[in-house]
Amino acid sequence: MADYQAQKVNILTNINDIPVAPTASTGGNISHLYNLYNSLIDLLETDINTLQSTSVTDYSTDISNLQTDVGNLQTSVSSNTNNISTNANGIATNLNSIGTLNTNFSSLQTSVNSNTSNISSIDTRITTNEADILTINQNLGVITESFPNGVTYFLDLNNGSDSDDGLTDTTPFLTLNKLIEVLNSKHIPQFLTVNIKGTITETIDFSKLSTLRLAKGKDNRARITLTTNDVTNFVINHSGALIKTNNNNPFKIVFSKCDFIAKGNSLDIINSNSFFDFVPPCNFEATANNNDSIFYFENTEVEFLTFGSDLVFSNTNGANLDCAVKLVRAIGKFEKCTINDINTFVIAQDDCLVINSLNSHAVTNVTTQYDLRSNSRIITNRYSIFSEPGIILDGTSNLNNYVVFDKGFSNPPLNGKLLIISNAKKDYYVRFAGWSGFASGLTYETYADNNTLSSQNGKLNKGQDLSIDFNGTNSIDYVLFQIELHDYV
């Protein structure tokens, strides 16, 4: 009989000695197959031994076939073992991939944490901006109440208190900031006065002030008057921005009973839609180290007007000033100012309009009253201005839109009127700016019709003829006159 026991699978401790049978949800292991196979060998050997003892039938062929089948079964078991090894390698590879995924997830989590921190920072900034916007809205958008018309606030920069209400001379505010905080809380009425004692050394920031009065024309705007009821003027003493305003709510701002000191440089008002009026008495001065101007105005409109002589520009500190007032793309109106020891009163440049009206300035040691540059112009109804300290006009600037023309005479008759202009198209101020040529003992008189031009203060009325008479002249070979015609305003 064949040795069946030699065909059994060798069972090794902790290697393949623990069989696991298949269930409805899991497959068995190879040890289970080994166990079944070895048990089958034992059963076959027992049955064969029994059959051999009870039968003489020759089962050698069947046994041989069975042995072949057992060999095939061993081959299948070996193939399955190889497949299990391959699966184990696949699992190891998958474990490595899972490790890589875990690393990537960790990196992604770090990025998420960083983004969360950035989002938190953005949220903080948004919250801050929302608070700022709320403050702006409170200052500009939700004010519904106006101050009573004609109200006066009091500011005493030496003896006031910001815990006071600022409404009486005995309860003034102490600081400019407190005054501005109160003025920002309501709309400015048609008339409001600020009564000031002491010295202001900082910019007056009215840039958040608002008003419901948006009437046409500067004289109909809400008016803020800065003045004092003290025995002496209040003082503004610094340089840079004098005042800031809200261009969406333009005001008429009046300075009165104020002494201005331009400390080291000019006091400036730039790009303001408000209108500024300097009303007497006011004094204007510069410190010795100021080599610019007392005032600088750009893109705004100002007036210095008085029928007296108490708007006083002085230079007692001996500053080397370029001028007293500098205008750039601005409108400035001047009347009866006093200017002492400042070589040039006003420099106007870049399309400025200067208006000089009514009364002459009182000047001491002034060479030039108005220096107009770069397409600026001056309008005046004071024709005596031509005999006062000078007006300088560059080649692009103009006085009363004047035109210049030359009129020449060759061997003219020495008595009788000679026509220069016939039937003037409008009113003119006429100025004979000079002559050149060959003449002996030249004298002449100019006429508007039959009236001397001087008797009409240089004015040639619309429709009149302008003529000249050389009576008293010895001889004229040729004479050329330069004549200026200025619009009469």
XYZ file of C-alpha atoms in Angstrom:
489
model
C 0.000 0.000 0.000
C 1.200 3.493 -0.779
C 2.596 5.773 1.923
C -0.285 8.232 2.296
C 1.136 9.994 5.280
C 4.054 11.265 3.176
C 1.539 13.216 1.095
C 0.264 15.272 4.011
C 1.102 18.959 4.355
C 3.630 19.646 7.059
C 1.954 21.589 9.909
C 4.266 24.104 11.653
C 3.576 25.824 14.961
C 2.489 29.492 14.654
C 2.859 29.206 10.880
C -0.053 27.181 9.508
C -1.414 25.429 12.564
C -4.477 27.609 13.108
C -7.250 26.768 10.642
C -10.028 29.318 10.065
C -13.164 27.973 8.410
C -15.151 30.126 5.951
C -18.358 31.765 7.078
C -21.238 33.500 5.319
C -19.331 36.783 5.390
C -15.617 35.780 5.314
C -13.420 33.269 3.504
C -11.287 30.687 5.304
C -7.504 30.613 5.385
C -4.958 28.232 3.869
C -4.457 26.508 7.210
C -8.092 25.395 7.008
C -7.376 23.816 3.599
C -4.265 22.151 5.005
C -6.304 20.781 7.871
C -9.006 19.450 5.547
C -6.388 17.945 3.247
C -4.499 16.196 6.041
C -7.781 14.942 7.534
C -8.735 13.614 4.099
C -5.424 11.703 3.870
C -6.082 10.168 7.270
C -9.653 9.218 6.338
C -8.551 7.805 2.996
C -5.790 5.759 4.590
C -8.232 4.395 7.145
C -10.875 3.595 4.545
C -8.326 1.990 2.214
C -6.951 -0.135 5.009
C -10.525 -1.205 5.810
C -11.275 -1.952 2.216
C -8.059 -3.922 1.819
C -8.969 -6.076 4.726
C -12.505 -6.701 3.479
C -12.139 -6.802 -0.250
C -9.867 -8.077 -2.846
C -10.865 -5.406 -5.330
C -7.899 -3.674 -6.944
C -8.205 0.030 -6.415
C -4.701 0.834 -7.479
C -5.852 2.808 -10.532
C -8.285 4.861 -8.465
C -5.662 5.459 -5.882
C -3.240 6.589 -8.541
C -5.845 9.021 -9.901
C -6.523 10.231 -6.419
C -2.843 10.834 -5.867
C -2.764 12.855 -9.097
C -5.722 14.933 -7.855
C -3.960 15.469 -4.551
C -0.904 16.703 -6.460
C -3.071 19.101 -8.431
C -4.613 20.313 -5.184
C -1.150 20.988 -3.762
C -0.312 23.003 -6.904
C -3.480 25.118 -6.420
C -2.585 25.641 -2.781
C 0.877 26.853 -3.809
C -0.621 29.234 -6.398
C -2.972 30.643 -3.767
C -0.033 31.139 -1.457
C 1.723 33.191 -4.157
C -1.432 35.237 -4.713
C -1.685 35.950 -0.996
C 1.943 37.154 -1.055
C 1.134 39.439 -4.022
C -1.890 40.817 -2.160
C 0.276 41.449 0.872
C 2.657 43.524 -1.293
C -0.351 45.470 -2.671
C -1.547 46.172 0.848
C 1.934 47.440 1.801
C 1.884 49.770 -1.238
C -1.567 51.017 -0.271
C -0.367 51.620 3.263
C 2.448 53.793 1.881
C -0.072 55.751 -0.230
C -2.257 56.215 2.804
C 0.793 57.576 4.648
C 1.395 60.079 1.821
C -2.267 61.090 1.943
C -1.977 61.621 5.685
C 1.054 63.886 5.107
C -0.807 65.864 2.449
C -3.832 66.177 4.701
C -1.595 67.454 7.515
C -0.139 70.098 5.152
C -3.658 71.029 4.035
C -4.716 71.377 7.662
C -1.776 73.734 8.258
C -2.875 75.852 5.268
C -6.426 75.857 6.585
C -5.183 77.030 9.979
C -3.142 79.794 8.299
C -6.121 80.880 6.187
C -8.315 80.869 9.261
C -5.838 83.211 10.965
C -5.799 85.509 7.905
C -9.594 85.508 7.737
C -9.706 86.416 11.418
C -7.322 89.331 10.754
C -9.481 90.484 7.816
C -12.565 90.251 10.023
C -10.842 92.491 12.566
C -10.003 95.089 9.887
C -13.540 94.919 8.505
C -14.908 95.483 12.000
C -12.598 98.497 12.405
C -13.648 99.879 9.010
C -17.300 99.381 9.873
C -16.744 101.384 13.054
C -15.022 104.143 11.062
C -17.843 104.178 8.512
C -20.355 104.384 11.345
C -18.478 107.361 12.776
C -18.433 109.053 9.357
C -22.132 108.393 8.945
C -22.777 109.844 12.360
C -20.808 112.951 11.420
C -22.117 113.372 7.897
C -25.207 111.361 7.306
C -27.461 111.142 10.318
C -27.378 114.708 11.643
C -30.948 115.959 11.599
C -30.834 118.960 13.918
C -29.426 122.454 13.321
C -28.046 124.925 15.832
C -30.335 127.864 16.628
C -29.783 130.702 14.175
C -27.477 133.392 15.580
C -25.958 131.140 18.262
C -22.540 132.132 19.677
C -19.969 129.750 21.128
C -17.121 130.946 23.313
C -13.546 129.649 23.269
C -10.975 130.778 25.848
C -7.679 129.073 25.093
C -6.217 130.112 28.458
C -9.011 129.984 31.036
C -11.801 127.874 29.545
C -12.935 124.345 30.390
C -14.047 121.587 28.053
C -16.551 120.481 30.687
C -18.398 123.811 30.238
C -21.159 124.279 27.666
C -19.316 127.042 25.743
C -22.481 129.102 25.404
C -21.519 132.120 27.535
C -18.505 134.288 28.122
C -18.221 132.789 31.623
C -18.489 129.135 30.450
C -16.125 128.959 27.442
C -14.489 125.873 26.012
C -10.749 125.496 26.572
C -9.640 123.707 23.397
C -10.278 124.114 19.694
C -10.898 120.358 19.446
C -13.824 120.583 21.878
C -15.335 123.474 19.929
C -15.045 121.539 16.652
C -16.512 118.399 18.261
C -19.601 120.388 19.306
C -19.923 122.114 15.907
C -19.747 118.714 14.179
C -22.767 117.466 16.157
C -25.407 119.597 14.357
C -25.951 121.494 11.132
C -24.599 125.047 10.993
C -27.434 127.630 10.769
C -27.506 130.774 8.628
C -25.464 132.713 11.185
C -23.088 131.322 13.818
C -20.381 133.178 15.747
C -17.320 131.865 17.544
C -15.956 134.285 20.151
C -12.274 133.542 20.784
C -9.762 134.635 23.395
C -6.088 133.669 23.275
C -3.849 132.243 20.554
C -4.645 129.485 18.066
C -1.536 127.515 17.065
C -3.104 124.791 14.895
C -5.276 124.322 11.817
C -8.966 125.133 12.256
C -10.494 121.901 10.943
C -14.050 122.589 9.792
C -13.880 119.797 7.188
C -16.761 117.813 8.751
C -19.127 120.717 9.319
C -22.450 120.539 7.501
C -25.374 122.831 6.836
C -28.869 122.555 5.428
C -28.551 126.060 3.992
C -27.374 125.553 0.423
C -28.568 128.865 -1.023
C -27.091 130.291 -4.222
C -24.235 132.794 -4.005
C -21.583 133.332 -1.396
C -23.552 136.040 0.441
C -26.435 133.594 0.979
C -24.347 130.779 2.426
C -24.318 129.783 6.063
C -21.900 132.213 7.712
C -19.399 131.450 10.479
C -17.802 134.528 12.067
C -14.576 134.111 14.037
C -14.065 137.148 16.254
C -13.522 138.228 19.870
C -15.096 140.443 22.510
C -11.755 140.760 24.288
C -10.009 144.125 24.642
C -7.340 142.857 22.239
C -7.615 140.822 19.067
C -7.398 137.050 19.264
C -4.308 135.603 17.545
C -3.581 132.933 14.941
C 0.122 132.080 15.096
C 1.477 129.174 13.037
C 2.085 128.167 9.401
C 0.581 125.715 6.960
C -3.161 125.125 6.637
C -5.043 128.019 8.217
C -8.466 126.394 7.904
C -10.040 123.319 6.273
C -13.651 123.156 5.117
C -16.165 120.640 3.772
C -16.381 121.301 0.023
C -19.814 119.645 -0.127
C -21.071 122.257 2.342
C -19.415 125.575 1.433
C -19.625 128.418 3.966
C -18.899 132.098 4.142
C -16.223 132.339 6.819
C -15.454 135.751 8.281
C -12.346 136.636 10.298
C -12.621 139.809 12.373
C -10.596 141.301 15.224
C -7.814 138.808 14.594
C -4.034 139.165 14.431
C -2.419 136.717 11.993
C 1.255 135.774 12.398
C 2.746 133.618 9.629
C 5.336 131.699 11.601
C 8.269 130.676 9.406
C 6.082 130.173 6.344
C 2.715 131.171 4.930
C -0.762 130.553 6.320
C -2.564 128.559 3.614
C -6.087 128.007 2.349
C -6.020 125.504 -0.523
C -8.797 123.932 -2.633
C -11.702 125.252 -0.572
C -15.146 125.947 -1.985
C -15.887 128.222 0.965
C -15.580 132.009 0.703
C -13.276 133.850 3.120
C -13.743 137.435 4.238
C -11.216 139.386 6.307
C -13.028 142.204 8.072
C -11.368 145.000 10.091
C -9.771 145.365 12.414
C -7.162 142.740 11.517
C -3.366 142.796 11.544
C -1.132 140.610 9.389
C 2.511 139.950 10.244
C 5.344 137.476 9.583
C 8.180 136.174 11.715
C 11.709 137.115 10.689
C 12.521 133.670 9.184
C 9.553 133.720 6.789
C 10.781 134.328 3.238
C 7.568 133.280 1.497
C 4.353 135.226 2.190
C 1.887 135.927 4.970
C -1.013 134.262 3.119
C -1.148 131.652 0.346
C -4.510 131.056 -1.362
C -5.020 128.391 -4.044
C -8.308 127.459 -5.737
C -10.410 129.583 -3.416
C -11.946 133.052 -3.103
C -11.043 135.746 -0.557
C -11.799 139.367 0.251
C -9.871 142.003 2.176
C -12.299 144.940 2.326
C -12.600 148.040 4.491
C -13.548 151.674 4.095
C -10.964 152.533 6.729
C -7.300 151.652 6.864
C -7.409 148.957 9.505
C -6.502 145.846 7.547
C -2.804 146.261 8.214
C -0.006 144.217 6.596
C 3.281 144.943 8.372
C 6.810 143.619 8.412
C 8.109 144.840 11.749
C 10.310 141.731 12.109
C 12.192 142.477 8.874
C 11.286 139.255 7.058
C 12.489 138.937 3.463
C 8.994 138.288 2.136
C 8.311 137.387 -1.484
C 4.977 139.174 -1.046
C 2.219 139.690 1.516
C -0.469 137.668 -0.316
C 0.087 134.999 -2.957
C -2.796 133.861 -5.157
C -2.689 130.745 -7.358
C -5.762 129.940 -9.488
C -7.724 132.066 -7.015
C -9.962 135.118 -6.809
C -8.919 137.951 -4.515
C -10.676 141.225 -3.863
C -8.822 144.065 -2.129
C -9.897 147.490 -0.899
C -8.190 150.073 1.329
C -5.528 147.877 2.911
C -2.495 149.275 4.702
C 0.827 147.782 3.609
C 4.058 148.682 5.399
C 7.599 147.671 4.437
C 6.653 144.790 2.110
C 8.095 145.234 -1.361
C 5.216 143.458 -3.192
C 1.674 143.347 -1.867
C 0.057 140.658 -4.099
C 1.502 138.092 -6.505
C -1.222 136.479 -8.635
C -0.354 133.627 -10.987
C -1.971 130.866 -13.042
C -5.334 132.303 -14.145
C -6.048 134.440 -11.092
C -8.618 137.208 -10.949
C -7.724 140.235 -8.822
C -10.349 142.880 -8.042
C -9.202 146.248 -6.707
C -12.081 148.584 -5.934
C -13.071 151.979 -4.578
C -10.352 153.164 -2.216
C -6.588 153.349 -2.613
C -4.296 151.315 -0.388
C -2.172 153.123 2.183
C 1.385 152.070 1.364
C 4.791 152.652 2.909
C 7.933 151.270 1.285
C 5.938 149.298 -1.278
C 7.329 149.008 -4.813
C 4.671 146.823 -6.452
C 1.048 146.493 -5.446
C 0.059 143.760 -7.931
C 2.351 141.420 -9.841
C 0.236 139.448 -12.320
C 1.657 136.350 -13.983
C 0.586 133.470 -16.258
C -2.751 134.553 -17.712
C -3.970 136.434 -14.654
C -5.982 139.630 -14.800
C -6.944 142.547 -12.617
C -10.220 144.439 -12.645
C -10.371 147.879 -11.059
C -12.551 150.964 -11.005
C -9.700 152.973 -9.492
C -7.904 154.559 -12.419
C -5.596 156.473 -10.130
C -3.943 153.092 -9.623
C -1.723 153.865 -12.630
C 0.026 156.621 -10.701
C 0.437 154.511 -7.537
C 3.164 151.932 -6.801
C 3.219 149.727 -9.831
C 1.257 147.005 -11.444
C 3.413 144.433 -13.211
C 1.793 142.528 -16.071
C 3.688 139.787 -17.842
C 3.003 139.241 -21.510
C 0.033 136.938 -20.789
C -1.794 138.995 -18.146
C -4.163 141.921 -18.415
C -5.736 144.887 -16.646
C -9.457 145.425 -17.312
C -9.150 143.417 -20.533
C -7.162 146.239 -22.059
C -6.037 146.488 -25.649
C -2.996 148.407 -26.816
C -2.716 150.169 -30.139
C -0.315 152.649 -31.702
C -1.363 155.907 -33.320
C 1.154 157.804 -35.433
C 1.098 161.402 -36.788
C 3.391 162.717 -39.516
C 3.710 166.517 -39.834
C 0.255 167.019 -38.266
C -1.368 170.448 -37.907
C -0.493 172.001 -34.534
C -3.966 173.289 -33.745
C -7.365 171.699 -34.011
C -8.506 168.215 -32.943
C -7.199 165.147 -34.741
C -9.447 162.059 -34.533
C -8.085 158.920 -32.910
C -11.268 156.869 -32.161
C -14.649 157.546 -33.702
C -17.870 156.533 -31.934
C -16.481 154.375 -29.096
C -18.219 150.969 -28.990
C -18.389 150.920 -25.170
C -17.079 152.788 -22.120
C -13.281 152.815 -21.832
C -10.636 154.094 -19.521
C -7.989 155.610 -21.829
C -4.331 155.744 -20.908
C -1.600 157.312 -23.043
C 1.324 155.074 -22.109
C 4.060 157.111 -23.876
C 5.320 158.438 -27.183
C 8.332 158.326 -29.451
C 9.391 160.245 -32.582
C 10.753 163.610 -33.622
C 9.067 166.657 -32.119
C 10.064 169.963 -30.569
C 8.323 171.274 -27.450
C 5.605 168.626 -27.689
C 2.450 169.410 -25.759
C -0.979 167.914 -26.292
C -4.492 167.648 -24.864
C -6.851 164.723 -25.349
C -10.598 165.053 -25.706
C -13.758 162.989 -25.372
C -15.932 164.846 -27.847
C -15.556 168.476 -26.680
C -14.613 167.629 -23.084
C -11.029 167.145 -22.014
C -10.388 163.496 -21.194
C -8.955 164.527 -17.830
C -12.235 166.254 -16.894
C -13.908 162.815 -17.301
C -11.166 161.138 -15.175
C -9.783 159.360 -18.217
C -13.120 157.862 -19.196
C -14.266 157.725 -22.811
C -18.007 157.101 -22.871
C -19.733 154.857 -25.354
C -20.460 156.795 -28.568
C -17.881 159.560 -27.920
C -14.944 160.422 -30.171
C -11.385 160.368 -28.843
C -9.179 163.114 -30.321
C -5.934 164.975 -29.695
C -4.843 168.617 -30.068
C -1.148 169.610 -30.355
C -1.746 173.311 -29.604
C 1.440 174.886 -28.180
C 3.841 172.424 -29.812
C 6.753 173.908 -31.742
C 7.063 171.289 -34.473
C 6.350 167.621 -35.184
C 8.074 165.641 -37.885
C 6.647 162.364 -36.668
C 5.177 161.180 -33.351
C 3.902 157.722 -32.340
C 1.649 157.297 -29.299
C 1.038 154.021 -27.444
C -2.546 154.058 -26.215
C -4.234 151.605 -23.833
C -8.009 151.094 -23.829
C -9.234 149.453 -20.612
C -12.786 148.194 -20.069
C -14.504 150.618 -17.714
C -15.972 148.825 -14.699
